[in-house]
Coordinates of C-alpha atoms and ligand atoms in Angstrom, one line a residue:
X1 CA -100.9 85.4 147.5
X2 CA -100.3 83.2 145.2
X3 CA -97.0 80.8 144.8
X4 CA -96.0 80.0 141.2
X5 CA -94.3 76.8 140.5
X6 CA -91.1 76.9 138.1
X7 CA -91.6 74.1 135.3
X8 CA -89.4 71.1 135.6
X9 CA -86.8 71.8 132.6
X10 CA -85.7 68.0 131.2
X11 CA -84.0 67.3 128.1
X12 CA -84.6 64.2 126.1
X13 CA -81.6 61.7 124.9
X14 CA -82.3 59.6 122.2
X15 CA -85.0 60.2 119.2
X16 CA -85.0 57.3 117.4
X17 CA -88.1 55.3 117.5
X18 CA -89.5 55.9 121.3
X19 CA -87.6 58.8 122.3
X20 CA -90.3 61.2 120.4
X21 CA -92.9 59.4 122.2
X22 CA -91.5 60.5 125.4
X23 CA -90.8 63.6 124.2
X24 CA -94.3 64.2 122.8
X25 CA -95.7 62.5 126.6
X26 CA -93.3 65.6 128.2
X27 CA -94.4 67.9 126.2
X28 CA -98.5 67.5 126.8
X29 CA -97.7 67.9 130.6
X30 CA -98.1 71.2 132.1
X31 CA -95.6 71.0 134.8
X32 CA -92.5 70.1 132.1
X33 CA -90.6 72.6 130.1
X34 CA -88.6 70.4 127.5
X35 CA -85.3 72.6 127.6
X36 CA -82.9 70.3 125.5
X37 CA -83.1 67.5 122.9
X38 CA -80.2 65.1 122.4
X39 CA -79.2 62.8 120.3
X40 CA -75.7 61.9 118.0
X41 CA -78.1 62.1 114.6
X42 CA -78.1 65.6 113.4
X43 CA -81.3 65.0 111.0
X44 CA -83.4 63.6 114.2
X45 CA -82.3 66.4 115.8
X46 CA -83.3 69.1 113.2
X47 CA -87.0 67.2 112.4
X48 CA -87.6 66.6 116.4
X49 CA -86.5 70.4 116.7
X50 CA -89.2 71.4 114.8
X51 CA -91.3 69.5 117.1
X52 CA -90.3 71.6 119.7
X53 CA -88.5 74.7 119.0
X54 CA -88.5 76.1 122.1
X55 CA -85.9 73.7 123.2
X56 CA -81.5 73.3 122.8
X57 CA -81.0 70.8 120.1
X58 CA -77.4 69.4 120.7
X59 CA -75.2 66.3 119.7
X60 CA -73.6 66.9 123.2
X61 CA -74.7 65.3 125.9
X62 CA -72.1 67.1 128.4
X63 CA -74.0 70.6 127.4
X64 CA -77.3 69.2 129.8
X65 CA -74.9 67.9 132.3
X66 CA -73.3 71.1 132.6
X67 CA -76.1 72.9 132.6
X68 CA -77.5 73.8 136.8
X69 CA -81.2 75.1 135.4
X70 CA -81.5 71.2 134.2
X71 CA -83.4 69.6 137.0
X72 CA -83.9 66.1 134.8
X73 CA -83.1 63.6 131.8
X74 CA -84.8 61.1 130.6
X75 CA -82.9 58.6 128.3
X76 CA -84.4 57.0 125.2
X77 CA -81.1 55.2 123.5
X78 CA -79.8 51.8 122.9
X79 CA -79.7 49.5 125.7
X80 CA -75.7 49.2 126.0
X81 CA -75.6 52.9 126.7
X82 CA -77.9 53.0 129.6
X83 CA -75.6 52.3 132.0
X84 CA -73.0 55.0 131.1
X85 CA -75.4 57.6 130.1
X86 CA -77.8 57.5 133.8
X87 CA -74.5 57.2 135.8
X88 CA -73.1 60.9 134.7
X89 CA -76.5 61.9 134.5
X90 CA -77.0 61.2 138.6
X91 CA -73.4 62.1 139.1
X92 CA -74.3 65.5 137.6
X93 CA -77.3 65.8 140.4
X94 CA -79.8 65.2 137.5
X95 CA -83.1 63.6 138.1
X96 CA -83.3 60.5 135.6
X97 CA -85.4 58.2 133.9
X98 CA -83.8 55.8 132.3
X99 CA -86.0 53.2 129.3
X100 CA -86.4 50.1 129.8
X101 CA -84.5 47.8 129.7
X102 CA -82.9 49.8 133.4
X103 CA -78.9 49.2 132.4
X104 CA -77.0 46.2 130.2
X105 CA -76.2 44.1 133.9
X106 CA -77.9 43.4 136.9
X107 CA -74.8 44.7 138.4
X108 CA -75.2 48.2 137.0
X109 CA -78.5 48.5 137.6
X110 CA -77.5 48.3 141.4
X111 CA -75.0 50.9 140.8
X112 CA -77.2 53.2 139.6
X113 CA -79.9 52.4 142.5
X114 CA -77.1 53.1 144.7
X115 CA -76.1 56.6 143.1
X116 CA -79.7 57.9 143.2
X117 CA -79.8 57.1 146.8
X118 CA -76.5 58.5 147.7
X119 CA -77.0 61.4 145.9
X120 CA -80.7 61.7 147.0
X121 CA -81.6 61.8 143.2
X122 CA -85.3 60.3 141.4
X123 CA -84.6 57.8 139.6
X124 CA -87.2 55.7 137.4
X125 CA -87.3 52.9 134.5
X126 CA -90.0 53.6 132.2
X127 CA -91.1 50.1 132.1
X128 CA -94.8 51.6 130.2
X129 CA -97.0 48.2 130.6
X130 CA -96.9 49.1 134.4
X131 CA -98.8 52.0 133.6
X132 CA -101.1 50.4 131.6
X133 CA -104.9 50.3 132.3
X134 CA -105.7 46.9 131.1
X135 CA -102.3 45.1 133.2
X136 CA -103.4 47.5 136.5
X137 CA -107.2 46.0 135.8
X138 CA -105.9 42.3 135.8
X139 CA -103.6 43.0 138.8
X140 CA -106.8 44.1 140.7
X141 CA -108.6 41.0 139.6
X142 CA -105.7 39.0 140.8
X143 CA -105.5 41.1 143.8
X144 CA -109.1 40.4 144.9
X145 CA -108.5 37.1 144.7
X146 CA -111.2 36.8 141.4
X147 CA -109.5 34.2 139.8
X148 CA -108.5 32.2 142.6
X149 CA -104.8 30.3 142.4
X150 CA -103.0 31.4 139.3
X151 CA -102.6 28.3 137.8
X152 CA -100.0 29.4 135.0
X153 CA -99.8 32.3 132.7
X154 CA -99.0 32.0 128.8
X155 CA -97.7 34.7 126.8
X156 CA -97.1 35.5 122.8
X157 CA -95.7 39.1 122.5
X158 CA -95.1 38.4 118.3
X159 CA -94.5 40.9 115.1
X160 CA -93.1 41.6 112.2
X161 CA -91.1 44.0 114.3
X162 CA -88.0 46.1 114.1
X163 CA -84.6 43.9 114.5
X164 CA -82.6 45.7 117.1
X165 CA -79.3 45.3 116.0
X166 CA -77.1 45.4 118.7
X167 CA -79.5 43.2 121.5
X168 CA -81.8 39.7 120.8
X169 CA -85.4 40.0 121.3
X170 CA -85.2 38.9 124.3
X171 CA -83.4 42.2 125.6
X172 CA -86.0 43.9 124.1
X173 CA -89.5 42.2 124.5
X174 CA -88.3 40.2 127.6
X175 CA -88.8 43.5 130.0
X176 CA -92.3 44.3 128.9
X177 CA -93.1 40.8 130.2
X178 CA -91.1 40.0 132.8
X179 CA -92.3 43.2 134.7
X180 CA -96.1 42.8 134.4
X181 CA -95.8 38.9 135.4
X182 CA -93.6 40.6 138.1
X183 CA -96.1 43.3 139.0
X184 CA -99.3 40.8 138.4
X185 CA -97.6 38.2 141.1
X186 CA -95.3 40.0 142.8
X187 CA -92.8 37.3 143.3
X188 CA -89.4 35.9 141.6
X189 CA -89.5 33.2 139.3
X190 CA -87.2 30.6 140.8
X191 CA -85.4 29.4 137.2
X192 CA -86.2 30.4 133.7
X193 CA -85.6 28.6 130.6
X194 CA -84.7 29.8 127.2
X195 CA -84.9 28.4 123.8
X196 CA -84.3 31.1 120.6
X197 CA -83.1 31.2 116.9
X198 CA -81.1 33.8 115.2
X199 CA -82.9 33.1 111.7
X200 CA -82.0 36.5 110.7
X201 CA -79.3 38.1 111.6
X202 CA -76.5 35.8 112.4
X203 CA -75.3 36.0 116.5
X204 CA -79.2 38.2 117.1
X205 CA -81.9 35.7 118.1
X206 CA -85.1 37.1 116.5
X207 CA -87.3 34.3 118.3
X208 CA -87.4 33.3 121.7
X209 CA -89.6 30.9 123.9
X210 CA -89.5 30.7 127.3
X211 CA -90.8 29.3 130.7
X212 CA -90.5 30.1 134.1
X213 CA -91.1 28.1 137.3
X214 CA -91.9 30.3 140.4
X215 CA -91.8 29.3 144.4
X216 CA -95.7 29.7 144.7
X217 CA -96.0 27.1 141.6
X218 CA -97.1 29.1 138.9
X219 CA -95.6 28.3 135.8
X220 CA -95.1 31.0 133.3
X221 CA -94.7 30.6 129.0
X222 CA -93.6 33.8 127.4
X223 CA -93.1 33.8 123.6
X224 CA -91.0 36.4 122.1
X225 CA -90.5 37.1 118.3
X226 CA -89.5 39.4 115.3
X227 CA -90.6 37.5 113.1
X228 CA -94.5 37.0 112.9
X229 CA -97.4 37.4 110.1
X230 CA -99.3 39.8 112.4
X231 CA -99.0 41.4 115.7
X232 CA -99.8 39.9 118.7
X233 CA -99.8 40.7 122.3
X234 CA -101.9 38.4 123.9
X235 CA -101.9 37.0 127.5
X236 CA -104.1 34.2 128.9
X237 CA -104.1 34.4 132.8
X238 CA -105.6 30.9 134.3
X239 CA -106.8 30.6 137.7
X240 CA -109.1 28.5 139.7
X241 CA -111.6 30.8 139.8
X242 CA -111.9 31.8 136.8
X243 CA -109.6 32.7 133.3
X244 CA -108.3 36.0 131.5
X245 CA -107.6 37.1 128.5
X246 CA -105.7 40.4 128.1
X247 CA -104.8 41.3 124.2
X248 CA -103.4 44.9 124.0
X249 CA -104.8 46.9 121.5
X250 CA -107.9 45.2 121.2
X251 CA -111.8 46.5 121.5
X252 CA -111.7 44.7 125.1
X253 CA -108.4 44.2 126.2
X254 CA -109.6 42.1 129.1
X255 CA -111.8 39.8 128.9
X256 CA -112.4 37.3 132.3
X257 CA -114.1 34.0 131.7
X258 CA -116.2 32.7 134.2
X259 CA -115.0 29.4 133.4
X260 CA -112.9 26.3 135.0
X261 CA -112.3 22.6 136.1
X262 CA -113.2 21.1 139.4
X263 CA -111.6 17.7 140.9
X264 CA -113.7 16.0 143.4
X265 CA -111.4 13.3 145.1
X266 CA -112.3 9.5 144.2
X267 CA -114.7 8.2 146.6
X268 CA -112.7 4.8 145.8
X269 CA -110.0 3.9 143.9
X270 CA -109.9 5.7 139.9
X271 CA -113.1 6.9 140.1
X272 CA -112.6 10.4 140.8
X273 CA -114.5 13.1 138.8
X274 CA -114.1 16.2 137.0
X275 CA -116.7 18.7 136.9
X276 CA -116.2 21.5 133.9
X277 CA -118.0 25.2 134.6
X278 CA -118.5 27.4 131.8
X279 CA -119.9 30.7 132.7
X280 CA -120.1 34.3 132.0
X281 CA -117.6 36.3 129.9
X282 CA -117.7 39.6 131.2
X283 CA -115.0 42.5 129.6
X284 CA -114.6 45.4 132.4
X285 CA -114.9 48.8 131.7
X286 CA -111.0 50.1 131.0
X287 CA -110.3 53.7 131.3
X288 CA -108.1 55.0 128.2
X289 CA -105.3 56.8 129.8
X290 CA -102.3 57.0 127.9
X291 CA -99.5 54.8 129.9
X292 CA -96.7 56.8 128.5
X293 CA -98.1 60.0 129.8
X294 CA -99.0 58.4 133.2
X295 CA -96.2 57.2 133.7
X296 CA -94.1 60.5 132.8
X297 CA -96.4 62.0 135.6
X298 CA -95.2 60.0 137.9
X299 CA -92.0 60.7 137.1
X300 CA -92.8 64.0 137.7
X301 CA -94.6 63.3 140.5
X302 CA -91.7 61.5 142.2
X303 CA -89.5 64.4 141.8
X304 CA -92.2 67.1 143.0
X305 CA -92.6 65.1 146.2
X306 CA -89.1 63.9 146.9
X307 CA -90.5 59.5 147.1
X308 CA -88.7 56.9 146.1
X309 CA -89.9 55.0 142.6
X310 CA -92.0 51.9 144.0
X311 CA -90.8 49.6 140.9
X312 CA -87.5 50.5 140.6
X313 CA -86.4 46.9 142.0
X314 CA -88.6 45.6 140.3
X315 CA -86.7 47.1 137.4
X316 CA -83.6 45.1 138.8
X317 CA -85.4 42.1 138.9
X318 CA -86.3 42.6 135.5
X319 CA -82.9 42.8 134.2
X320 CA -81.9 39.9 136.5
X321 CA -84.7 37.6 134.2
X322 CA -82.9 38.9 131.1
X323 CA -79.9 37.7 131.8
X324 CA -80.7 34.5 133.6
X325 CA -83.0 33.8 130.2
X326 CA -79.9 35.0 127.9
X327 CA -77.8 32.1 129.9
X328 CA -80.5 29.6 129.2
X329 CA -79.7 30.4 125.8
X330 CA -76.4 30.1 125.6
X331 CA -76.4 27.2 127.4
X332 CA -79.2 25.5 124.8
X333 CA -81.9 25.9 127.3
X334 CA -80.7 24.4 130.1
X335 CA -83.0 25.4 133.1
X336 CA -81.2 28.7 135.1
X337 CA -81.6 29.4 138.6
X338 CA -82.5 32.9 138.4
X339 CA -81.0 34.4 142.0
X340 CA -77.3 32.3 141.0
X341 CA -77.4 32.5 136.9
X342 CA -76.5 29.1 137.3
X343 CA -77.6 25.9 135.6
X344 CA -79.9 24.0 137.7
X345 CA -79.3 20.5 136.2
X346 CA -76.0 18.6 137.6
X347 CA -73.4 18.0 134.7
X348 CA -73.4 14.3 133.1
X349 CA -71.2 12.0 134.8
X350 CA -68.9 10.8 132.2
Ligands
NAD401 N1 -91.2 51.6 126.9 C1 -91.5 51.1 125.7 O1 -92.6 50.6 125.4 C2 -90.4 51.1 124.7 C3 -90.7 50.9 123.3 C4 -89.6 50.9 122.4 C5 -88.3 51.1 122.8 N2 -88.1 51.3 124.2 C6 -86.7 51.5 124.7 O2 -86.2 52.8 124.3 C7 -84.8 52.7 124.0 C8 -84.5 53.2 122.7 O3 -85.1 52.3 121.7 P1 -85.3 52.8 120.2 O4 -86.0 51.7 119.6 O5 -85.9 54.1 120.2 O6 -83.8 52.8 119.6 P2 -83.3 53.6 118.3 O7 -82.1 52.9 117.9 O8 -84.4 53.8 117.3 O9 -83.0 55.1 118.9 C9 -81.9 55.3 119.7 C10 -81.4 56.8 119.5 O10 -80.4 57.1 120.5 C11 -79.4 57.8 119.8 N3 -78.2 57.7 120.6 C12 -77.4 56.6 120.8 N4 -76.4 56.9 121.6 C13 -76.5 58.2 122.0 C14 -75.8 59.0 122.8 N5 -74.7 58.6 123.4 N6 -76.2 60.3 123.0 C15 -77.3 60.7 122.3 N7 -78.0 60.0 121.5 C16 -77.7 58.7 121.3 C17 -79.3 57.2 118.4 O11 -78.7 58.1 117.5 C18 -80.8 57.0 118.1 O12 -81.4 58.1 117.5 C19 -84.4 51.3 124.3 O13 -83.9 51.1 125.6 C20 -85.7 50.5 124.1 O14 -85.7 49.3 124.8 C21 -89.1 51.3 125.1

């Protein structure tokens, strides 16, 4: 005999710009039945419901609550409504997945942590580059100890990109970085600063540079920007061993450089002596999963077999960086203790 398993009925909030991605990821995997499609903008609704007919297209978001054949939601909409929108979805015993950045405050990402667990509820943040081939390929080269101490990392995540209008860039590029140099060194950074302009839009800083210090050493330098001639995504990984170059969207997205400095202590005093190696560059195979698709799988996945998300505090963590790098800010880029979002340079003495 054979047992048949019902598709997992979700509905999709938000189709603005990523929402039909993730609607498009649900709806090439078999296990899914996309049963609504949600957002308050009635033309995205009527061209995404051509999309997919088979599903509800409704401005209200109470109708999936309400409805007991929904087993899951997965929000696509602004950051500020995060928060509100995953709470009543767990509070109405609904599976959710929640974009990235996980909720406006490090607080209510906690909170809604807390519900899942109480409520014995999935709950994921679809934080994509985690997913992605090329960041899982330079995790394992990091893993295997290929490159030796990370040194530092540097980072230019640039465009002539979309101005969010209610968040800085920061809020909105910050988390893509933040959680692969979490997931790539699987520790905190200790403070973060923040420098940023709002050369646009007055009060929304379009341009950000920032640098973390971490407890192992490692220094990290992630820029951030709107504003940019072309795209660029571009991460240089230096180690003792060797060097990486990971560029999304490129031909070979990583590239490892057999290449580095040695120090050979003086024998006496200032005559000590460097030694320079500059070997193969070698660009590993990468498989071409899609990462969105991935990591709606595991979405799925989690729900199928009842785990717990692996990166969901990790997803904390992530939101704890933004703000910490948003008070650097403020503060005109005094250094911020990340675990206390407090300055970590004593005030002047008058
Ligand atoms: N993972 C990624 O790589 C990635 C990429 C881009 C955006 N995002 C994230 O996706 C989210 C959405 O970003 P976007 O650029 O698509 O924004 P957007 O402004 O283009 O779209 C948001 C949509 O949500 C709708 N909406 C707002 N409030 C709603 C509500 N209460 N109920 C129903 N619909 C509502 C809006 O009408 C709009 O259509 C953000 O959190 C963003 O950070 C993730």
């Amino acid at each position: 005999m054979r047992f048949e398993r019902s598709p997992l009925g979700v509905g999709v909030v938000g189709l603005g710009y990523w929402g039909p991605n993730l609607l498009r990821g649900l709806m090439e995997l078999p296990d899914v039945e996309v049963r609504y499609i949600c957002d308050l903008d009635q033309e995205r609704l009527s061209t995404l419901g051509r999309r997919c007919p088979s599903a509800t297209a409704t401005d209200r978001y109470e109708e999936l609550l309400g409805d007991p054949q929904l087993a899951a939601i997965v929000i696509a909409t602004p950051v500020f409504t995060h928060f509100e929108l995953a709470a009543a979805s767990l509070q109405a015993d609904k599976h959710t997945f929640v974009e990235k950045p996980f909720a406006p405050s490090t607080a209510q990402a906690s909170e809604l942590i807390g519900l899942a667990e109480a409520r014995d509820l999935r709950l994921m943040c679809g934080q994509t580059f985690l997913y992605s081939p090329p960041v899982r390929e330079v995790k394992r080269l990091i893993d295997t100890d290929e490159l030796g101490d990370i040194f530092f990392v540097s980072s230019s995540r640039v465009n002539l990109g979309l101005h969010q209008r209610d968040v800085s860039v920061i809020w909105d590029l910050g988390p893509h970085d933040f959680s692969i140099l979490l997931h790539w060194l699987e520790e905190m950074p200790e403070s973060i600063t923040a420098v940023g302009r709002d050369s646009i839009v007055p009060g929304i800083h379009d341009v950000a540079f920032m640098t973390m210090q971490f407890p192992s050493g490692i220094l990290a330098n992630v820029e951030l920007s709107w504003l940019a001639p072309s795209k660029l995504r571009r991460t240089a990984i230096v180690g003792s061993n060797k060097m990486v170059v990971y560029e999304d969207g490129t031909a070979e997205p990583v590239r490892v450089f057999d290449r580095g400095v040695e120090y050979r202590d003086p024998e006496t005093f200032g005559e000590y002596q460097l030694s320079y190696r500059s070997g193969d560059i070698r660009s590993p195979m990468i498989p071409s999963t899609e990462p969105l698709v991935t990591e709606l799988a595991e979405f799925v996945r989690l729900i199928r077999t009842r785990e717990t998300s692996a990166d969901l505090e990790l997803a904390r963590h992530v939101v704890m960086l933004v703000e910490a790098a948003e008070s650097s800010l403020a503060g005109g880029g005094v250094p911020v203790a990340v675990a206390t979002g407090a300055s970590t340079q004593a005030p002047i003495a008058a």
